[in-house]
């Protein structure tokens, strides 16, 4: 009764306000306008509360500060006096980048345009050999982290033969190349079995991990749109997720929430993931393992969230590839329980695996797998009324290099299960030796600290917090470079990692010795410089620029300049 009375009063007030003094049409228009306004304001406020709830008040303020800073600093830095100073320094750095990257040689022929008449094959062979000899990081002797996943010289020969036989093949035309179709189907099936694919699971081959991640994102977006009506899609992933997921969100217009790590385990903080889930979430992500730290997220817990909230979960095993999937079978960790990360977990709906990493296939080869065909169909592009005929393509590319896929197929059946078990055992034995050494060597364990508890092929470490002031990790990296070792540099926190490959297995002792030597040397340099103003090494200077809010935007310009340099002749 009471209630009705108030409703009546409100209704009659509205009526009076909008319709008594106006003509009817104007009144309606005014009412509609205000309802729409109220709706928009309500949505904005509800978004705000969702964000504050998701990130927590402090996390939200940090995020806000960052976005305000990244809006204003570029404006401030475009002011003429500041800009000219920055441009000058930028140009100096760009010159350095060019010197570093554009290795050339007076002995080399130059081709800024097509030669008038073609060169003979034998002349080209000579040129190719000369180009191979340009000064570069020594990957062949195992001095480079990751980068080259070499399966042995015999395998290389096999892959080249496969390429030779199929170099004209195109997966776009299964009628012309039926053998290639069969091989691709078998590659997908073999990799699905390795990741314990279940009844109905499926996948496709792609050009690399990034394409696999793009497709996982696209499929999740389309799935959300089709089956849940989500048109403001959001993705939740750890800050350690590969940049390919950021790229997917950028390309396909999705909002990405990056979640902090649990400070103890360096795995994604599950509670924070849960708080960020909302009605627009189309995909959760985790890595097995991640690129920066080689740490496997707690996929079992992520899977539980995925099941509870009925949201797809992607596991990025691009890097884990044929290492993480063979940890159990190879028994490299003895009988120790290996946490689950694959289709055995009910919440996992897609997995990406790079066959061109620890599968040792030729570069340009990865697999995206799905729990069911509906998810795979969500990545397809179909155009039934195209003037060029009925068209459909399963992945991002149209034409696809069949030869690379054939190389992958030949590699998988050449290695076989035994081969991958063995390579996993050898590589992980060595990475564990490295980890143990940093943890237990009296000198190293004093200054360095392993990040998280990596059980695969990638080990990352940082300077212990209390020694941060006397030792710089980037300076250590520069010293190691001088000895020919190329570690990957990481940020937030500053750290280094080494991805062990078959090539690095034989040089593990040298690597450890040199790490000890360089750390000692680094300490001595710091000691000598104690009273002088310290001169930063190149790497430290670069990350100094990237890490500071005040220089936000400059790091981006440097990266763009680096990319431009790739195409300079
Ligand atoms: C290498 C890698 C990828 C994919 O990178 P591509 O260079 O496109 O092959 C994705 N995720 C992780 C963790 C990786 O290490």
Coordinates of C-alpha atoms and ligand atoms in Angstrom, one line a residue:
X1 CA 0.0 0.0 0.0
X2 CA 2.7 2.3 1.2
X3 CA 4.8 1.4 -1.7
X4 CA 2.0 2.0 -4.2
X5 CA 1.4 5.5 -2.8
X6 CA 5.0 6.5 -3.5
X7 CA 4.9 5.1 -7.0
X8 CA 1.8 7.1 -7.6
X9 CA 3.4 10.3 -6.4
X10 CA 6.5 9.7 -8.5
X11 CA 4.5 8.9 -11.6
X12 CA 2.3 11.9 -11.2
X13 CA 5.3 14.1 -10.6
X14 CA 7.0 12.8 -13.8
X15 CA 3.8 13.4 -15.7
X16 CA 3.4 16.9 -14.4
X17 CA 7.1 17.7 -15.1
X18 CA 7.2 16.4 -18.6
X19 CA 3.7 16.8 -20.0
X20 CA 1.6 19.4 -18.2
X21 CA 3.4 22.5 -19.6
X22 CA 4.7 21.1 -22.9
X23 CA 3.2 19.6 -25.9
X24 CA 3.1 15.8 -25.8
X25 CA 5.8 15.1 -28.4
X26 CA 8.4 17.4 -26.7
X27 CA 7.6 15.9 -23.4
X28 CA 8.3 12.4 -24.7
X29 CA 11.5 13.4 -26.4
X30 CA 12.7 15.0 -23.2
X31 CA 11.8 12.0 -21.1
X32 CA 13.6 9.6 -23.5
X33 CA 16.7 11.8 -23.6
X34 CA 16.9 11.8 -19.8
X35 CA 16.3 8.0 -19.5
X36 CA 19.2 7.5 -22.0
X37 CA 21.4 9.9 -20.0
X38 CA 20.6 8.1 -16.8
X39 CA 21.3 4.7 -18.5
X40 CA 24.7 5.9 -19.7
X41 CA 25.6 7.4 -16.3
X42 CA 24.5 4.2 -14.6
X43 CA 26.7 2.2 -16.9
X44 CA 29.7 4.4 -16.3
X45 CA 29.3 4.2 -12.6
X46 CA 28.8 0.5 -12.7
X47 CA 32.0 0.1 -14.9
X48 CA 33.8 2.2 -12.3
X49 CA 32.7 0.1 -9.4
X50 CA 33.5 -3.1 -11.4
X51 CA 37.0 -1.8 -12.0
X52 CA 37.6 -0.7 -8.4
X53 CA 36.3 -4.0 -7.2
X54 CA 38.4 -5.9 -9.7
X55 CA 41.7 -4.2 -9.0
X56 CA 41.1 -3.2 -5.4
X57 CA 41.1 0.5 -4.4
X58 CA 44.9 0.8 -4.4
X59 CA 45.4 -1.1 -7.6
X60 CA 42.8 1.0 -9.2
X61 CA 44.4 4.3 -8.2
X62 CA 47.8 3.0 -9.5
X63 CA 46.1 2.1 -12.8
X64 CA 44.4 5.5 -12.9
X65 CA 47.7 7.3 -12.3
X66 CA 49.4 5.3 -15.0
X67 CA 46.7 6.1 -17.6
X68 CA 46.7 9.8 -16.6
X69 CA 50.5 9.9 -16.8
X70 CA 50.6 8.2 -20.1
X71 CA 48.1 10.8 -21.4
X72 CA 49.8 13.9 -20.1
X73 CA 53.6 13.1 -20.4
X74 CA 53.6 12.8 -24.2
X75 CA 51.9 16.2 -24.3
X76 CA 54.4 17.8 -22.0
X77 CA 57.2 16.2 -23.9
X78 CA 56.0 17.5 -27.2
X79 CA 56.5 21.1 -25.9
X80 CA 59.2 22.6 -28.2
X81 CA 62.2 23.1 -25.8
X82 CA 61.7 19.6 -24.3
X83 CA 61.0 18.0 -27.6
X84 CA 64.1 19.2 -29.3
X85 CA 66.3 17.9 -26.4
X86 CA 64.6 14.6 -26.5
X87 CA 64.8 14.4 -30.3
X88 CA 68.5 15.0 -30.1
X89 CA 69.1 12.1 -27.7
X90 CA 66.6 9.9 -29.5
X91 CA 68.5 10.4 -32.7
X92 CA 71.8 9.6 -31.1
X93 CA 70.4 6.3 -29.8
X94 CA 68.8 5.5 -33.1
X95 CA 72.2 5.9 -34.8
X96 CA 73.6 3.5 -32.2
X97 CA 70.8 1.0 -32.9
X98 CA 71.5 1.2 -36.6
X99 CA 75.2 0.6 -36.1
X100 CA 74.4 -2.4 -33.9
X101 CA 71.9 -3.9 -36.3
X102 CA 72.9 -3.1 -39.8
X103 CA 75.9 -5.3 -40.1
X104 CA 77.3 -5.0 -43.6
X105 CA 80.6 -5.7 -45.3
X106 CA 82.5 -4.3 -48.2
X107 CA 82.7 -7.8 -49.6
X108 CA 78.9 -8.1 -49.9
X109 CA 77.0 -7.4 -53.1
X110 CA 74.3 -4.8 -52.6
X111 CA 70.8 -5.1 -54.0
X112 CA 68.7 -2.0 -53.3
X113 CA 66.8 -2.9 -56.5
X114 CA 66.5 -6.0 -58.8
X115 CA 69.7 -6.8 -60.6
X116 CA 69.4 -6.2 -64.3
X117 CA 70.0 -9.8 -65.1
X118 CA 69.8 -12.6 -62.6
X119 CA 72.8 -14.1 -60.8
X120 CA 73.7 -17.7 -61.3
X121 CA 72.9 -20.2 -58.5
X122 CA 76.5 -20.7 -57.7
X123 CA 77.1 -17.0 -57.2
X124 CA 74.1 -16.8 -55.0
X125 CA 75.4 -19.7 -52.9
X126 CA 78.6 -17.9 -52.4
X127 CA 76.7 -14.8 -51.3
X128 CA 74.5 -16.7 -48.9
X129 CA 77.6 -18.1 -47.2
X130 CA 79.2 -14.7 -46.9
X131 CA 76.0 -13.3 -45.4
X132 CA 75.9 -16.2 -42.9
X133 CA 79.3 -15.1 -41.7
X134 CA 78.4 -11.5 -40.7
X135 CA 79.3 -10.9 -37.1
X136 CA 76.5 -12.3 -34.9
X137 CA 75.7 -13.9 -31.5
X138 CA 77.2 -17.4 -31.4
X139 CA 74.0 -19.5 -31.3
X140 CA 75.7 -22.6 -32.7
X141 CA 77.9 -23.1 -29.7
X142 CA 75.0 -22.7 -27.3
X143 CA 75.7 -19.2 -26.2
X144 CA 72.3 -17.7 -26.8
X145 CA 69.2 -18.1 -24.6
X146 CA 66.4 -19.8 -26.6
X147 CA 66.1 -18.4 -30.1
X148 CA 67.5 -21.4 -32.0
X149 CA 65.9 -24.7 -31.3
X150 CA 68.2 -27.0 -33.2
X151 CA 67.3 -30.6 -33.6
X152 CA 70.6 -31.8 -34.9
X153 CA 72.3 -31.7 -38.3
X154 CA 70.7 -34.9 -39.6
X155 CA 67.3 -33.5 -38.8
X156 CA 68.2 -30.3 -40.7
X157 CA 69.0 -32.4 -43.7
X158 CA 65.7 -34.2 -43.5
X159 CA 63.8 -30.9 -43.2
X160 CA 65.6 -29.4 -46.2
X161 CA 64.7 -32.5 -48.2
X162 CA 61.0 -32.1 -47.1
X163 CA 61.1 -28.5 -48.1
X164 CA 62.6 -29.3 -51.5
X165 CA 59.9 -31.8 -52.2
X166 CA 57.0 -29.6 -51.1
X167 CA 58.2 -26.0 -51.7
X168 CA 55.3 -25.2 -54.0
X169 CA 52.7 -26.8 -51.7
X170 CA 49.9 -24.7 -50.4
X171 CA 47.5 -25.9 -47.7
X172 CA 44.8 -23.6 -49.2
X173 CA 44.5 -26.2 -52.0
X174 CA 43.9 -29.7 -50.4
X175 CA 42.6 -30.9 -53.8
X176 CA 46.0 -30.2 -55.4
X177 CA 48.1 -31.4 -52.4
X178 CA 46.1 -34.2 -50.7
X179 CA 49.3 -35.6 -49.1
X180 CA 49.8 -32.3 -47.3
X181 CA 46.3 -32.3 -46.0
X182 CA 46.8 -35.8 -44.5
X183 CA 50.1 -34.7 -42.9
X184 CA 48.6 -31.6 -41.4
X185 CA 45.7 -33.6 -39.9
X186 CA 48.2 -36.0 -38.5
X187 CA 50.4 -33.3 -37.0
X188 CA 47.4 -31.8 -35.1
X189 CA 46.3 -35.2 -34.0
X190 CA 49.8 -36.2 -32.7
X191 CA 50.1 -33.0 -30.7
X192 CA 46.6 -33.3 -29.3
X193 CA 47.5 -36.8 -28.0
X194 CA 50.6 -35.3 -26.3
X195 CA 48.4 -32.8 -24.5
X196 CA 45.9 -35.4 -23.5
X197 CA 43.2 -34.2 -25.9
X198 CA 39.8 -35.7 -25.2
X199 CA 37.0 -37.0 -27.4
X200 CA 36.1 -34.2 -29.8
X201 CA 39.2 -32.1 -29.3
X202 CA 40.7 -30.6 -32.4
X203 CA 43.0 -27.9 -33.7
X204 CA 45.0 -26.4 -36.6
X205 CA 48.5 -25.7 -37.5
X206 CA 49.6 -22.0 -37.6
X207 CA 52.7 -19.9 -38.6
X208 CA 53.9 -19.6 -35.0
X209 CA 53.0 -19.0 -31.4
X210 CA 51.7 -15.5 -31.9
X211 CA 49.2 -16.7 -34.6
X212 CA 48.1 -19.4 -32.2
X213 CA 47.5 -16.9 -29.5
X214 CA 45.7 -14.5 -31.9
X215 CA 43.4 -17.4 -32.9
X216 CA 42.7 -18.4 -29.3
X217 CA 41.7 -14.8 -28.6
X218 CA 39.6 -14.5 -31.7
X219 CA 37.8 -17.8 -31.1
X220 CA 37.0 -16.8 -27.5
X221 CA 35.7 -13.4 -28.6
X222 CA 33.4 -15.0 -31.2
X223 CA 32.3 -17.7 -28.8
X224 CA 31.3 -15.0 -26.3
X225 CA 29.5 -13.0 -28.9
X226 CA 27.6 -16.0 -30.4
X227 CA 26.6 -17.8 -27.3
X228 CA 26.5 -15.2 -24.5
X229 CA 25.8 -12.0 -26.5
X230 CA 29.0 -10.4 -25.2
X231 CA 29.9 -7.3 -27.2
X232 CA 32.4 -5.6 -24.9
X233 CA 34.7 -8.6 -24.6
X234 CA 37.4 -8.7 -21.8
X235 CA 40.3 -11.0 -21.3
X236 CA 42.0 -11.8 -18.0
X237 CA 45.7 -12.8 -18.1
X238 CA 48.7 -12.8 -15.8
X239 CA 51.2 -9.9 -16.3
X240 CA 53.6 -12.6 -17.4
X241 CA 51.5 -13.7 -20.3
X242 CA 53.2 -13.5 -23.7
X243 CA 52.8 -10.2 -25.7
X244 CA 50.9 -12.3 -28.3
X245 CA 47.8 -12.1 -26.0
X246 CA 48.1 -8.3 -25.8
X247 CA 48.4 -8.3 -29.6
X248 CA 45.2 -10.4 -29.8
X249 CA 43.3 -7.9 -27.6
X250 CA 44.7 -5.0 -29.7
X251 CA 43.8 -6.6 -33.0
X252 CA 40.4 -7.9 -32.0
X253 CA 39.2 -5.0 -29.9
X254 CA 39.2 -6.7 -26.5
X255 CA 39.9 -5.2 -23.1
X256 CA 42.9 -6.9 -21.4
X257 CA 43.1 -7.1 -17.6
X258 CA 46.7 -8.0 -16.5
X259 CA 46.8 -9.6 -13.2
X260 CA 49.6 -9.3 -10.6
X261 CA 51.5 -12.4 -9.5
X262 CA 51.5 -14.0 -6.1
X263 CA 54.7 -12.6 -4.6
X264 CA 55.7 -16.0 -3.2
X265 CA 55.2 -18.3 -6.1
X266 CA 55.3 -15.9 -9.1
X267 CA 52.3 -17.6 -10.4
X268 CA 49.2 -15.5 -11.3
X269 CA 47.3 -14.5 -8.2
X270 CA 44.1 -16.6 -8.4
X271 CA 42.1 -14.4 -6.0
X272 CA 42.8 -11.4 -8.2
X273 CA 41.8 -13.3 -11.3
X274 CA 38.5 -14.1 -9.7
X275 CA 37.7 -10.5 -8.7
X276 CA 38.2 -9.4 -12.3
X277 CA 35.7 -11.9 -13.8
X278 CA 32.5 -10.2 -14.9
X279 CA 29.7 -10.6 -17.4
X280 CA 32.0 -9.4 -20.2
X281 CA 34.8 -11.9 -19.6
X282 CA 35.4 -14.0 -22.7
X283 CA 38.7 -15.7 -21.8
X284 CA 41.0 -16.5 -18.9
X285 CA 44.7 -17.2 -19.7
X286 CA 47.6 -18.9 -18.0
X287 CA 51.0 -20.1 -19.2
X288 CA 52.7 -23.4 -19.0
X289 CA 55.3 -22.0 -18.5
X290 CA 55.5 -18.2 -19.1
X291 CA 58.3 -16.6 -21.1
X292 CA 59.7 -14.3 -18.5
X293 CA 60.2 -16.6 -15.6
X294 CA 59.7 -20.1 -16.9
X295 CA 57.1 -20.5 -14.2
X296 CA 53.9 -22.6 -14.8
X297 CA 50.8 -20.8 -13.5
X298 CA 48.4 -22.7 -11.2
X299 CA 46.4 -24.0 -14.1
X300 CA 44.5 -26.4 -11.9
X301 CA 43.0 -23.5 -9.9
X302 CA 42.4 -21.4 -13.1
X303 CA 40.5 -24.4 -14.5
X304 CA 38.3 -24.5 -11.4
X305 CA 37.4 -20.8 -12.0
X306 CA 36.8 -21.5 -15.7
X307 CA 34.4 -24.3 -14.8
X308 CA 32.7 -22.4 -12.0
X309 CA 32.1 -19.3 -14.1
X310 CA 31.7 -21.1 -17.5
X311 CA 34.4 -19.1 -19.2
X312 CA 37.0 -20.5 -21.7
X313 CA 40.5 -20.9 -20.4
X314 CA 43.5 -20.8 -22.7
X315 CA 46.8 -22.4 -21.7
X316 CA 49.9 -20.9 -23.5
X317 CA 52.2 -23.9 -23.8
X318 CA 54.0 -22.3 -26.8
X319 CA 57.3 -22.3 -24.9
X320 CA 56.5 -25.4 -22.8
X321 CA 55.9 -27.2 -26.1
X322 CA 57.5 -30.6 -26.1
X323 CA 59.3 -29.9 -22.7
X324 CA 56.3 -29.4 -20.4
X325 CA 54.3 -32.2 -22.0
X326 CA 57.2 -34.6 -21.5
X327 CA 58.1 -33.8 -18.0
X328 CA 56.0 -36.6 -16.6
X329 CA 57.0 -39.3 -19.2
X330 CA 60.7 -38.4 -19.2
X331 CA 60.9 -38.8 -15.4
X332 CA 63.4 -35.9 -15.3
X333 CA 62.0 -35.0 -11.9
X334 CA 61.9 -38.6 -10.7
X335 CA 58.6 -39.5 -9.2
X336 CA 57.8 -35.9 -8.2
X337 CA 54.2 -35.0 -9.0
X338 CA 54.0 -32.6 -12.1
X339 CA 51.1 -30.2 -11.8
X340 CA 48.5 -30.7 -14.5
X341 CA 48.0 -28.1 -17.2
X342 CA 46.5 -29.8 -20.2
X343 CA 43.1 -31.1 -21.4
X344 CA 42.9 -33.5 -18.4
X345 CA 41.7 -30.4 -16.5
X346 CA 38.0 -29.8 -17.4
X347 CA 38.3 -26.0 -17.6
X348 CA 41.0 -25.9 -20.2
X349 CA 39.4 -25.1 -23.5
X350 CA 42.4 -24.3 -25.7
X351 CA 46.2 -24.8 -25.7
X352 CA 48.9 -23.4 -27.9
X353 CA 52.1 -25.4 -28.5
X354 CA 55.0 -24.2 -30.6
X355 CA 56.3 -27.1 -32.7
X356 CA 59.1 -24.7 -33.8
X357 CA 60.5 -24.5 -30.3
X358 CA 61.1 -27.7 -28.4
X359 CA 59.4 -29.7 -31.2
X360 CA 62.4 -28.8 -33.4
X361 CA 60.3 -28.2 -36.5
X362 CA 61.4 -25.6 -39.0
X363 CA 60.6 -22.0 -37.9
X364 CA 57.1 -21.0 -38.8
X365 CA 55.2 -23.8 -37.1
X366 CA 52.8 -24.0 -34.1
X367 CA 49.6 -25.7 -33.1
X368 CA 46.4 -24.2 -31.7
X369 CA 44.2 -26.8 -30.0
X370 CA 40.6 -26.7 -28.8
X371 CA 38.5 -28.9 -26.5
X372 CA 35.7 -29.0 -29.1
X373 CA 34.8 -28.2 -32.7
X374 CA 32.5 -25.3 -31.8
X375 CA 35.5 -23.3 -30.4
X376 CA 37.6 -24.1 -33.5
X377 CA 34.8 -23.0 -35.8
X378 CA 34.8 -19.7 -34.0
X379 CA 38.3 -19.0 -35.5
X380 CA 37.3 -19.8 -39.1
X381 CA 36.7 -17.1 -41.7
X382 CA 33.9 -18.0 -44.0
X383 CA 32.6 -16.1 -47.0
X384 CA 30.1 -18.0 -49.0
X385 CA 29.1 -15.2 -51.4
X386 CA 32.5 -13.8 -52.4
X387 CA 32.8 -13.0 -56.1
X388 CA 36.0 -15.1 -56.2
X389 CA 34.0 -18.2 -55.3
X390 CA 33.0 -19.8 -52.0
X391 CA 35.8 -19.1 -49.6
X392 CA 36.8 -20.4 -46.2
X393 CA 40.1 -20.4 -44.4
X394 CA 40.8 -21.9 -41.0
X395 CA 43.5 -19.5 -39.7
X396 CA 44.8 -16.0 -40.2
X397 CA 46.7 -16.6 -43.4
X398 CA 45.2 -17.4 -46.8
X399 CA 47.8 -19.3 -48.7
X400 CA 50.0 -21.3 -46.3
X401 CA 53.5 -22.7 -46.8
X402 CA 52.8 -26.5 -47.1
X403 CA 56.5 -27.1 -47.1
X404 CA 57.0 -25.9 -43.5
X405 CA 54.1 -28.0 -42.3
X406 CA 55.6 -31.1 -44.1
X407 CA 58.9 -30.2 -42.4
X408 CA 57.1 -30.3 -39.0
X409 CA 55.5 -33.6 -39.8
X410 CA 58.8 -35.2 -40.8
X411 CA 60.4 -33.9 -37.6
X412 CA 57.7 -35.3 -35.3
X413 CA 57.8 -38.7 -36.8
X414 CA 61.6 -38.6 -36.9
X415 CA 62.0 -37.8 -33.2
X416 CA 59.1 -39.9 -32.0
X417 CA 58.1 -40.2 -28.4
X418 CA 61.5 -41.6 -27.4
X419 CA 63.3 -38.7 -29.0
X420 CA 61.3 -36.1 -27.2
X421 CA 61.5 -37.9 -23.9
X422 CA 65.3 -37.9 -24.3
X423 CA 65.5 -34.3 -25.3
X424 CA 63.3 -33.2 -22.4
X425 CA 65.4 -35.2 -20.0
X426 CA 68.7 -33.8 -21.3
X427 CA 67.6 -30.2 -21.4
X428 CA 65.7 -30.1 -18.1
X429 CA 68.6 -31.9 -16.3
X430 CA 70.8 -29.0 -17.4
X431 CA 68.4 -26.2 -16.5
X432 CA 67.9 -27.8 -13.1
X433 CA 71.6 -28.0 -12.6
X434 CA 71.8 -24.2 -13.3
X435 CA 68.9 -23.5 -10.9
X436 CA 70.5 -25.6 -8.2
X437 CA 73.8 -23.9 -8.7
X438 CA 72.3 -20.4 -8.2
X439 CA 70.5 -21.7 -5.2
X440 CA 73.3 -23.5 -3.6
X441 CA 76.7 -22.1 -4.8
X442 CA 78.0 -20.2 -1.8
X443 CA 78.9 -17.1 -3.8
X444 CA 76.0 -17.0 -6.3
X445 CA 73.3 -17.7 -3.7
X446 CA 74.5 -14.8 -1.7
X447 CA 73.7 -12.2 -4.4
X448 CA 71.3 -13.9 -6.9
X449 CA 67.9 -15.3 -6.4
X450 CA 65.8 -17.6 -8.7
X451 CA 62.4 -16.2 -9.5
X452 CA 59.6 -18.6 -8.5
X453 CA 60.1 -22.4 -8.9
X454 CA 60.7 -23.2 -12.6
X455 CA 60.6 -26.9 -13.5
X456 CA 61.1 -26.6 -17.2
X457 CA 63.8 -25.3 -19.6
X458 CA 63.7 -21.6 -18.6
X459 CA 65.4 -20.3 -15.5
X460 CA 65.2 -16.6 -14.5
X461 CA 67.0 -14.8 -11.7
X462 CA 67.4 -11.4 -10.1
X463 CA 69.7 -9.7 -7.7
X464 CA 68.6 -10.2 -4.1
X465 CA 66.8 -7.1 -2.9
X466 CA 69.4 -6.2 -0.3
X467 CA 72.2 -6.1 -2.9
X468 CA 70.3 -4.2 -5.5
X469 CA 72.3 -1.1 -4.6
X470 CA 75.7 -2.6 -5.2
X471 CA 74.9 -4.8 -8.1
X472 CA 73.0 -4.2 -11.3
X473 CA 71.4 -7.1 -13.2
X474 CA 71.7 -5.2 -16.5
X475 CA 75.3 -4.5 -16.0
X476 CA 75.8 -8.2 -15.3
X477 CA 74.0 -8.9 -18.6
X478 CA 76.4 -6.6 -20.4
X479 CA 79.4 -8.3 -18.9
X480 CA 78.1 -11.7 -19.9
X481 CA 77.6 -10.4 -23.4
X482 CA 81.2 -9.5 -23.6
X483 CA 81.9 -13.1 -22.9
X484 CA 79.6 -14.1 -25.7
X485 CA 76.6 -15.2 -23.6
X486 CA 73.3 -13.8 -24.6
X487 CA 70.8 -13.8 -21.8
X488 CA 67.2 -12.4 -22.2
X489 CA 66.6 -9.2 -20.2
X490 CA 63.4 -8.8 -18.2
X491 CA 61.8 -6.0 -16.4
X492 CA 59.4 -5.4 -13.4
X493 CA 61.4 -6.7 -11.6
X494 CA 64.7 -6.4 -13.5
X495 CA 66.0 -9.9 -14.1
X496 CA 67.7 -12.2 -16.6
X497 CA 66.6 -15.5 -18.0
X498 CA 68.2 -18.3 -19.9
X499 CA 66.2 -20.7 -22.0
X500 CA 68.1 -23.9 -22.3
X501 CA 68.1 -25.7 -25.6
X502 CA 69.9 -28.8 -27.1
X503 CA 72.7 -26.5 -28.1
X504 CA 73.3 -25.2 -24.6
X505 CA 73.4 -28.6 -23.0
X506 CA 77.1 -29.2 -23.7
X507 CA 78.2 -25.8 -22.4
X508 CA 76.4 -25.7 -19.0
X509 CA 79.6 -25.8 -17.0
X510 CA 81.2 -22.9 -18.9
X511 CA 78.0 -20.9 -18.5
X512 CA 78.0 -21.4 -14.7
X513 CA 81.7 -20.5 -14.5
X514 CA 81.2 -17.4 -16.5
X515 CA 78.2 -16.3 -14.5
X516 CA 80.4 -16.6 -11.3
X517 CA 83.2 -14.7 -12.9
X518 CA 81.0 -11.9 -14.3
X519 CA 79.1 -11.5 -11.0
X520 CA 82.5 -11.1 -9.2
X521 CA 83.7 -8.6 -11.8
X522 CA 80.4 -6.7 -11.6
X523 CA 80.9 -6.4 -7.8
X524 CA 84.5 -5.1 -8.3
X525 CA 83.4 -2.5 -10.8
X526 CA 80.7 -1.3 -8.5
X527 CA 83.2 -1.2 -5.7
X528 CA 85.6 1.0 -7.7
X529 CA 82.9 3.2 -8.8
X530 CA 81.5 3.6 -5.4
X531 CA 82.5 7.2 -5.0
X532 CA 82.2 8.3 -8.5
X533 CA 79.0 8.9 -10.3
X534 CA 78.2 5.5 -11.8
X535 CA 78.2 5.3 -15.6
X536 CA 75.3 3.1 -16.7
X537 CA 75.8 0.4 -19.2
X538 CA 73.7 0.3 -22.4
X539 CA 71.1 -2.2 -21.2
X540 CA 70.6 -0.4 -17.9
X541 CA 70.2 2.9 -19.7
X542 CA 67.6 1.4 -22.1
X543 CA 65.6 -0.1 -19.3
X544 CA 65.9 3.1 -17.3
X545 CA 64.1 4.8 -20.1
X546 CA 61.5 2.2 -20.4
X547 CA 60.8 1.9 -16.7
X548 CA 60.3 5.6 -15.8
X549 CA 56.9 7.2 -16.1
X550 CA 58.5 10.5 -16.9
X551 CA 59.9 9.1 -20.1
X552 CA 56.8 7.1 -21.0
X553 CA 56.5 7.1 -24.8
X554 CA 60.2 7.4 -25.4
X555 CA 60.8 3.7 -25.1
X556 CA 58.0 3.2 -27.6
X557 CA 59.7 5.6 -30.0
X558 CA 62.9 3.6 -29.6
X559 CA 61.2 0.3 -30.4
X560 CA 59.6 1.9 -33.5
X561 CA 63.0 3.1 -34.6
X562 CA 64.4 -0.4 -34.0
X563 CA 61.6 -1.8 -36.2
X564 CA 62.2 0.8 -38.9
X565 CA 65.9 -0.2 -38.9
X566 CA 64.9 -3.7 -39.9
X567 CA 64.0 -2.4 -43.3
X568 CA 66.9 -0.1 -44.1
X569 CA 69.1 -1.1 -47.0
Ligands
LIG1 C1 57.6 -18.0 -28.0 C2 56.4 -17.8 -27.2 C3 55.2 -17.5 -27.8 C4 55.0 -17.3 -29.3 O1 55.9 -16.6 -29.9 P1 56.2 -16.7 -31.4 O2 57.5 -15.9 -31.5 O3 55.1 -16.1 -32.1 O4 56.4 -18.1 -31.8 C5 54.1 -17.5 -27.0 N1 54.2 -17.7 -25.7 C6 55.3 -18.0 -25.0 C7 55.4 -18.2 -23.6 C8 56.5 -18.0 -25.8 O5 57.7 -18.2 -25.2

